[in-house]
Short mmCIF file of C-alpha atoms in Angstrom, two decimals:
data_model
loop_
_atom_site.label_atom_id
_atom_site.label_comp_id
_atom_site.label_asym_id
_atom_site.label_seq_id
_atom_site.Cartn_x
_atom_site.Cartn_y
_atom_site.Cartn_z
CA UNK A 794 77.71 140.94 154.20
CA UNK A 795 76.18 139.96 150.83
CA UNK A 796 78.74 142.02 148.88
CA UNK A 797 81.50 140.20 150.82
CA UNK A 798 80.07 136.80 149.83
CA UNK A 799 79.73 137.85 146.17
CA UNK A 800 83.38 138.93 146.15
CA UNK A 801 84.44 135.57 147.64
CA UNK A 802 82.42 133.64 145.05
CA UNK A 803 83.96 135.73 142.25
CA UNK A 804 87.44 135.09 143.65
CA UNK A 805 86.82 131.35 143.87
CA UNK A 806 85.44 131.30 140.33
CA UNK A 807 88.48 133.21 139.03
CA UNK A 808 90.85 130.85 140.86
CA UNK A 809 89.00 127.85 139.38
CA UNK A 810 89.28 129.19 135.82
CA UNK A 811 92.98 129.94 136.35
CA UNK A 812 93.64 126.42 137.62
CA UNK A 813 91.72 124.92 134.68
CA UNK A 814 93.77 127.01 132.23
CA UNK A 815 97.03 125.92 133.85
CA UNK A 816 95.83 122.33 133.68
CA UNK A 817 94.89 122.69 130.01
CA UNK A 818 98.24 124.24 129.10
CA UNK A 819 100.22 121.37 130.60
CA UNK A 820 98.32 118.55 128.81
CA UNK A 821 98.62 118.73 125.01
CA UNK A 822 95.36 118.33 123.09
CA UNK A 823 94.94 114.86 121.58
CA UNK A 824 95.54 114.98 117.81
CA UNK A 825 94.50 111.82 115.93
CA UNK A 826 96.96 112.51 113.10
CA UNK A 827 99.78 112.68 115.67
CA UNK A 828 98.69 109.43 117.36
CA UNK A 829 98.54 107.76 113.97
CA UNK A 830 101.99 109.06 112.99
CA UNK A 831 103.57 107.81 116.23
CA UNK A 832 102.11 104.32 115.62
CA UNK A 833 103.20 104.36 111.97
CA UNK A 834 106.78 105.24 112.85
CA UNK A 835 106.93 102.60 115.59
CA UNK A 836 105.77 99.93 113.11
CA UNK A 837 108.13 101.10 110.39
CA UNK A 838 111.16 101.21 112.67
CA UNK A 839 110.52 97.60 113.65
CA UNK A 840 110.96 96.51 110.00
CA UNK A 841 114.57 95.21 109.65
CA UNK A 842 114.62 96.00 105.92
CA UNK A 843 113.91 99.66 106.67
CA UNK A 844 116.95 100.04 108.93
CA UNK A 845 119.08 98.34 106.29
CA UNK A 846 117.82 99.97 103.09
CA UNK A 847 115.87 103.14 103.94
CA UNK A 848 117.68 104.76 106.86
CA UNK A 849 117.67 108.24 105.33
CA UNK A 850 113.93 108.21 104.74
CA UNK A 851 113.38 107.13 108.35
CA UNK A 852 115.60 109.99 109.51
CA UNK A 853 113.38 112.44 107.60
CA UNK A 854 110.26 110.89 109.09
CA UNK A 855 111.67 111.19 112.62
CA UNK A 856 112.53 114.85 112.07
CA UNK A 857 109.02 115.58 110.84
CA UNK A 858 107.50 113.79 113.83
CA UNK A 859 109.75 115.78 116.18
CA UNK A 860 108.46 119.03 114.66
CA UNK A 861 104.90 117.76 115.14
CA UNK A 862 105.58 116.87 118.80
CA UNK A 863 107.07 120.32 119.45
CA UNK A 864 104.07 121.97 117.80
CA UNK A 865 101.78 119.84 119.97
CA UNK A 866 103.41 121.23 123.12
CA UNK A 867 102.69 124.73 121.84
CA UNK A 868 99.14 123.65 120.94
CA UNK A 869 99.78 124.69 117.30
CA UNK A 870 97.29 122.16 115.87
CA UNK A 871 97.61 123.05 112.15
CA UNK A 872 101.38 122.41 112.29
CA UNK A 873 100.84 119.21 114.31
CA UNK A 874 98.43 117.85 111.70
CA UNK A 875 100.62 118.84 108.75
CA UNK A 876 103.92 117.54 110.10
CA UNK A 877 102.35 114.36 111.50
CA UNK A 878 100.84 113.63 108.08
CA UNK A 879 104.20 114.22 106.37
CA UNK A 880 105.92 111.96 108.94
CA UNK A 881 103.41 109.13 108.33
CA UNK A 882 103.78 109.36 104.58
CA UNK A 883 107.58 109.50 104.77
CA UNK A 884 107.50 106.33 106.90
CA UNK A 885 105.34 104.62 104.24
CA UNK A 886 107.83 105.79 101.65
CA UNK A 887 110.62 104.15 103.67
CA UNK A 888 108.69 100.87 103.82
CA UNK A 889 108.08 100.72 100.06
CA UNK A 890 111.67 101.64 99.17
CA UNK A 891 113.11 99.13 101.64
CA UNK A 892 110.84 96.38 100.32
CA UNK A 893 111.93 97.02 96.71
CA UNK A 894 115.64 97.04 97.66
CA UNK A 895 115.28 93.83 99.67
CA UNK A 896 113.65 92.07 96.69
CA UNK A 897 116.35 93.36 94.32
CA UNK A 898 119.08 92.16 96.71
CA UNK A 899 117.54 88.69 96.94
CA UNK A 900 117.44 88.36 93.14
CA UNK A 901 121.06 89.55 92.85
CA UNK A 902 122.17 87.02 95.48
CA UNK A 903 120.31 84.25 93.65
CA UNK A 904 122.11 84.97 90.36
CA UNK A 905 125.31 83.20 91.41
CA UNK A 906 123.41 80.05 92.36
CA UNK A 907 121.65 80.15 89.00
CA UNK A 908 125.00 80.47 87.19
CA UNK A 909 126.42 77.48 89.10
CA UNK A 910 123.44 75.30 88.24
CA UNK A 911 123.56 76.30 84.56
CA UNK A 912 127.34 75.68 84.44
CA UNK A 913 126.94 72.21 85.94
CA UNK A 914 124.20 71.41 83.42
CA UNK A 915 126.40 72.55 80.53
CA UNK A 916 129.30 70.43 81.81
CA UNK A 917 127.05 67.37 81.98
CA UNK A 918 125.91 67.96 78.40
CA UNK A 919 129.52 68.20 77.26
CA UNK A 920 130.42 64.98 79.07
CA UNK A 921 127.41 63.23 77.56
CA UNK A 922 128.32 64.39 74.07
CA UNK A 923 131.95 63.28 74.55
CA UNK A 924 130.91 59.86 75.81
CA UNK A 925 128.52 59.41 72.88
CA UNK A 926 131.28 60.41 70.49
CA UNK A 927 133.62 57.87 72.12
CA UNK A 928 130.99 55.17 71.81
CA UNK A 929 130.40 56.02 68.18
CA UNK A 930 134.14 55.89 67.47
CA UNK A 931 134.45 52.51 69.18
CA UNK A 932 131.53 51.12 67.17
CA UNK A 933 133.01 52.44 63.96
CA UNK A 934 136.36 50.79 64.75
CA UNK A 935 134.63 47.46 65.52
CA UNK A 936 132.69 47.54 62.24
CA UNK A 937 135.88 48.38 60.36
CA UNK A 938 137.66 45.41 61.94
CA UNK A 939 134.75 43.12 61.03
CA UNK A 940 134.87 44.35 57.43
CA UNK A 941 138.64 43.69 57.24
CA UNK A 942 138.09 40.20 58.62
CA UNK A 943 135.40 39.47 55.99
CA UNK A 944 137.69 40.77 53.21
CA UNK A 945 140.52 38.58 54.42
CA UNK A 946 138.17 35.54 54.45
CA UNK A 947 137.01 36.31 50.88
CA UNK A 948 140.64 36.65 49.70
CA UNK A 949 141.49 33.18 51.10
CA UNK A 950 138.67 31.49 49.14
CA UNK B 1387 112.98 169.40 121.31
CA UNK B 1388 111.86 167.90 118.00
CA UNK B 1389 109.61 169.73 115.64
CA UNK B 1390 106.32 168.08 114.59
CA UNK B 1391 107.82 167.89 111.08
CA UNK B 1392 110.77 165.83 112.30
CA UNK B 1393 108.45 163.47 114.22
CA UNK B 1394 106.26 162.96 111.16
CA UNK B 1395 109.34 162.23 109.06
CA UNK B 1396 110.60 159.63 111.54
CA UNK B 1397 107.21 157.92 111.71
CA UNK B 1398 106.89 157.82 107.92
CA UNK B 1399 110.32 156.19 107.62
CA UNK B 1400 109.34 153.61 110.25
CA UNK B 1401 106.09 152.77 108.48
CA UNK B 1402 107.89 152.58 105.12
CA UNK B 1403 110.49 150.21 106.60
CA UNK B 1404 107.75 147.98 107.97
CA UNK B 1405 105.98 147.93 104.60
CA UNK B 1406 109.20 146.97 102.80
CA UNK B 1407 109.83 144.19 105.33
CA UNK B 1408 106.27 142.93 105.00
CA UNK B 1409 106.28 142.93 101.19
CA UNK B 1410 109.68 141.19 101.14
CA UNK B 1411 108.31 138.55 103.50
CA UNK B 1412 105.21 138.22 101.34
CA UNK B 1413 107.46 137.79 98.28
CA UNK B 1414 109.37 135.07 100.17
CA UNK B 1415 106.13 133.27 100.99
CA UNK B 1416 105.04 133.48 97.35
CA UNK B 1417 108.41 132.13 96.20
CA UNK B 1418 108.19 129.31 98.74
CA UNK B 1419 104.69 128.35 97.58
CA UNK B 1420 105.83 128.47 93.94
CA UNK B 1421 108.89 126.36 94.67
CA UNK B 1422 106.91 123.75 96.58
CA UNK B 1423 104.28 123.54 93.84
CA UNK B 1424 107.06 123.03 91.25
CA UNK B 1425 108.65 120.26 93.35
CA UNK B 1426 105.26 118.55 93.74
CA UNK B 1427 104.67 118.75 89.98
CA UNK B 1428 108.04 117.09 89.29
CA UNK B 1429 107.29 114.30 91.78
CA UNK B 1430 103.87 113.77 90.24
CA UNK B 1431 105.39 113.48 86.74
CA UNK B 1432 107.88 110.86 87.95
CA UNK B 1433 105.10 108.93 89.66
CA UNK B 1434 102.97 108.92 86.51
CA UNK B 1435 105.89 107.46 84.55
CA UNK B 1436 106.67 104.82 87.17
CA UNK B 1437 103.57 102.67 86.69
CA UNK B 1438 101.71 104.34 89.55
CA UNK B 1439 98.56 104.99 87.47
CA UNK B 1440 98.04 101.23 87.29
CA UNK B 1441 99.69 100.04 90.50
CA UNK B 1442 99.06 102.85 92.98
CA UNK B 1443 95.99 104.69 91.69
CA UNK B 1444 94.71 105.88 95.07
CA UNK B 1445 97.99 107.43 96.19
CA UNK B 1446 98.38 109.04 92.76
CA UNK B 1447 94.83 110.43 92.74
CA UNK B 1448 95.40 111.92 96.20
CA UNK B 1449 98.59 113.59 94.98
CA UNK B 1450 96.92 115.00 91.86
CA UNK B 1451 93.97 116.31 93.85
CA UNK B 1452 96.17 118.05 96.42
CA UNK B 1453 98.36 119.62 93.73
CA UNK B 1454 95.26 121.02 92.01
CA UNK B 1455 94.04 122.41 95.34
CA UNK B 1456 97.46 123.90 96.02
CA UNK B 1457 97.42 125.70 92.67
CA UNK B 1458 93.90 126.95 93.33
CA UNK B 1459 94.89 128.23 96.77
CA UNK B 1460 97.89 130.00 95.25
CA UNK B 1461 95.70 131.73 92.68
CA UNK B 1462 93.44 132.82 95.56
CA UNK B 1463 96.51 134.22 97.33
CA UNK B 1464 96.06 131.72 100.20
CA UNK B 1465 99.81 131.05 100.38
CA UNK B 1466 99.70 129.09 103.64
CA UNK B 1467 97.26 126.52 102.23
CA UNK B 1468 99.10 126.46 98.90
CA UNK B 1469 102.39 125.62 100.64
CA UNK B 1470 101.04 122.94 102.94
CA UNK B 1471 98.97 121.30 100.18
CA UNK B 1472 101.99 121.32 97.85
CA UNK B 1473 104.11 119.64 100.56
CA UNK B 1474 101.46 116.95 100.96
CA UNK B 1475 101.10 116.49 97.19
CA UNK B 1476 104.86 116.01 96.89
CA UNK B 1477 105.11 113.27 99.52
CA UNK B 1478 101.92 111.60 98.23
CA UNK B 1479 103.40 111.45 94.71
CA UNK B 1480 106.65 109.99 96.04
CA UNK B 1481 104.69 107.36 97.97
CA UNK B 1482 102.73 106.48 94.80
CA UNK B 1483 105.98 106.07 92.85
CA UNK B 1484 107.62 103.95 95.58
CA UNK B 1485 104.46 101.83 95.90
CA UNK B 1486 104.52 101.06 92.16
CA UNK B 1487 108.26 100.33 92.17
CA UNK B 1488 108.00 97.98 95.14
CA UNK B 1489 105.29 96.03 93.29
CA UNK B 1490 107.52 95.79 90.20
CA UNK B 1491 110.41 94.52 92.33
CA UNK B 1492 108.12 92.03 94.08
CA UNK B 1493 106.85 90.63 90.75
CA UNK B 1494 110.39 90.32 89.37
CA UNK B 1495 111.54 88.52 92.54
CA UNK B 1496 108.58 86.12 92.41
CA UNK B 1497 109.33 85.30 88.74
CA UNK B 1498 112.96 84.74 89.63
CA UNK B 1499 111.97 82.40 92.47
CA UNK B 1500 109.74 80.38 90.12
CA UNK B 1501 112.46 80.08 87.47
CA UNK B 1502 114.99 79.02 90.12
CA UNK B 1503 112.63 76.30 91.39
CA UNK B 1504 112.21 74.99 87.86
CA UNK B 1505 115.97 75.12 87.29
CA UNK B 1506 116.73 73.21 90.49
CA UNK B 1507 114.11 70.58 89.69
CA UNK B 1508 115.55 70.12 86.19
CA UNK B 1509 119.07 69.88 87.60
CA UNK B 1510 118.02 67.14 90.04
CA UNK B 1511 116.28 65.26 87.26
CA UNK B 1512 119.26 65.22 84.87
CA UNK B 1513 122.00 64.88 87.48
CA UNK B 1514 124.01 61.64 87.13
CA UNK B 1515 123.21 59.13 89.88
CA UNK B 1516 126.09 58.69 92.31
CA UNK B 1517 127.95 55.38 91.77
#
């Protein structure tokens, strides 16, 4: 009887281990680098500048994350960590490049406004100079007329 | 019926083939590690010339450190570590460069904004009053 019970216990133990192994195989081990990479990519993709100016970098980051996810399913932790790190860094790269391009674009767009303002200021200066020249000419003509009048008066005496 | 001599010959050929395959693969892995180290070195050089030493010192230091470790691993024939460290050094250097460049662009844009504000203010001041 005892040998029968021992066999049953061994069978139960074996079944338990098998179930645990099946359970372990279906849930990937939590990898902090992978969690961090997923969050980083979510944040980066929400940045409108990134979609506009750094689409290729984001594509690379997504590919690297996909490789990490696939490695996670195989429980290949070294590859998960490596590819997740690369994905995070590529996403950061995308953010920096997009930010620089957005700033450059804003400056380029502002150039035309600057040119208009400077052109208007130059025009005003020209107008002012012309008006001053006209005034000076008018004054000169008035003085000349006064001088002629005085000469004529002198001649009559 | 094969003679023992023929069997030995066949086995030797098989082992030789495996050895050739393995050494070729090992050569490939060495070439890959070398290539990745070279790429990382180029990225690091660009980063150092981009203003990263001043503007992105942490990213740059990380890249330098990983490249040094990659080269050390390669000299110890640890090709797997050499390759993965070189990959990391490369992306770290690119991030350092992009970090520095984004700061340059930000500074230039801020200066432009300030000069535009001054320009607009001056324009309003000297504009003729509407009759």
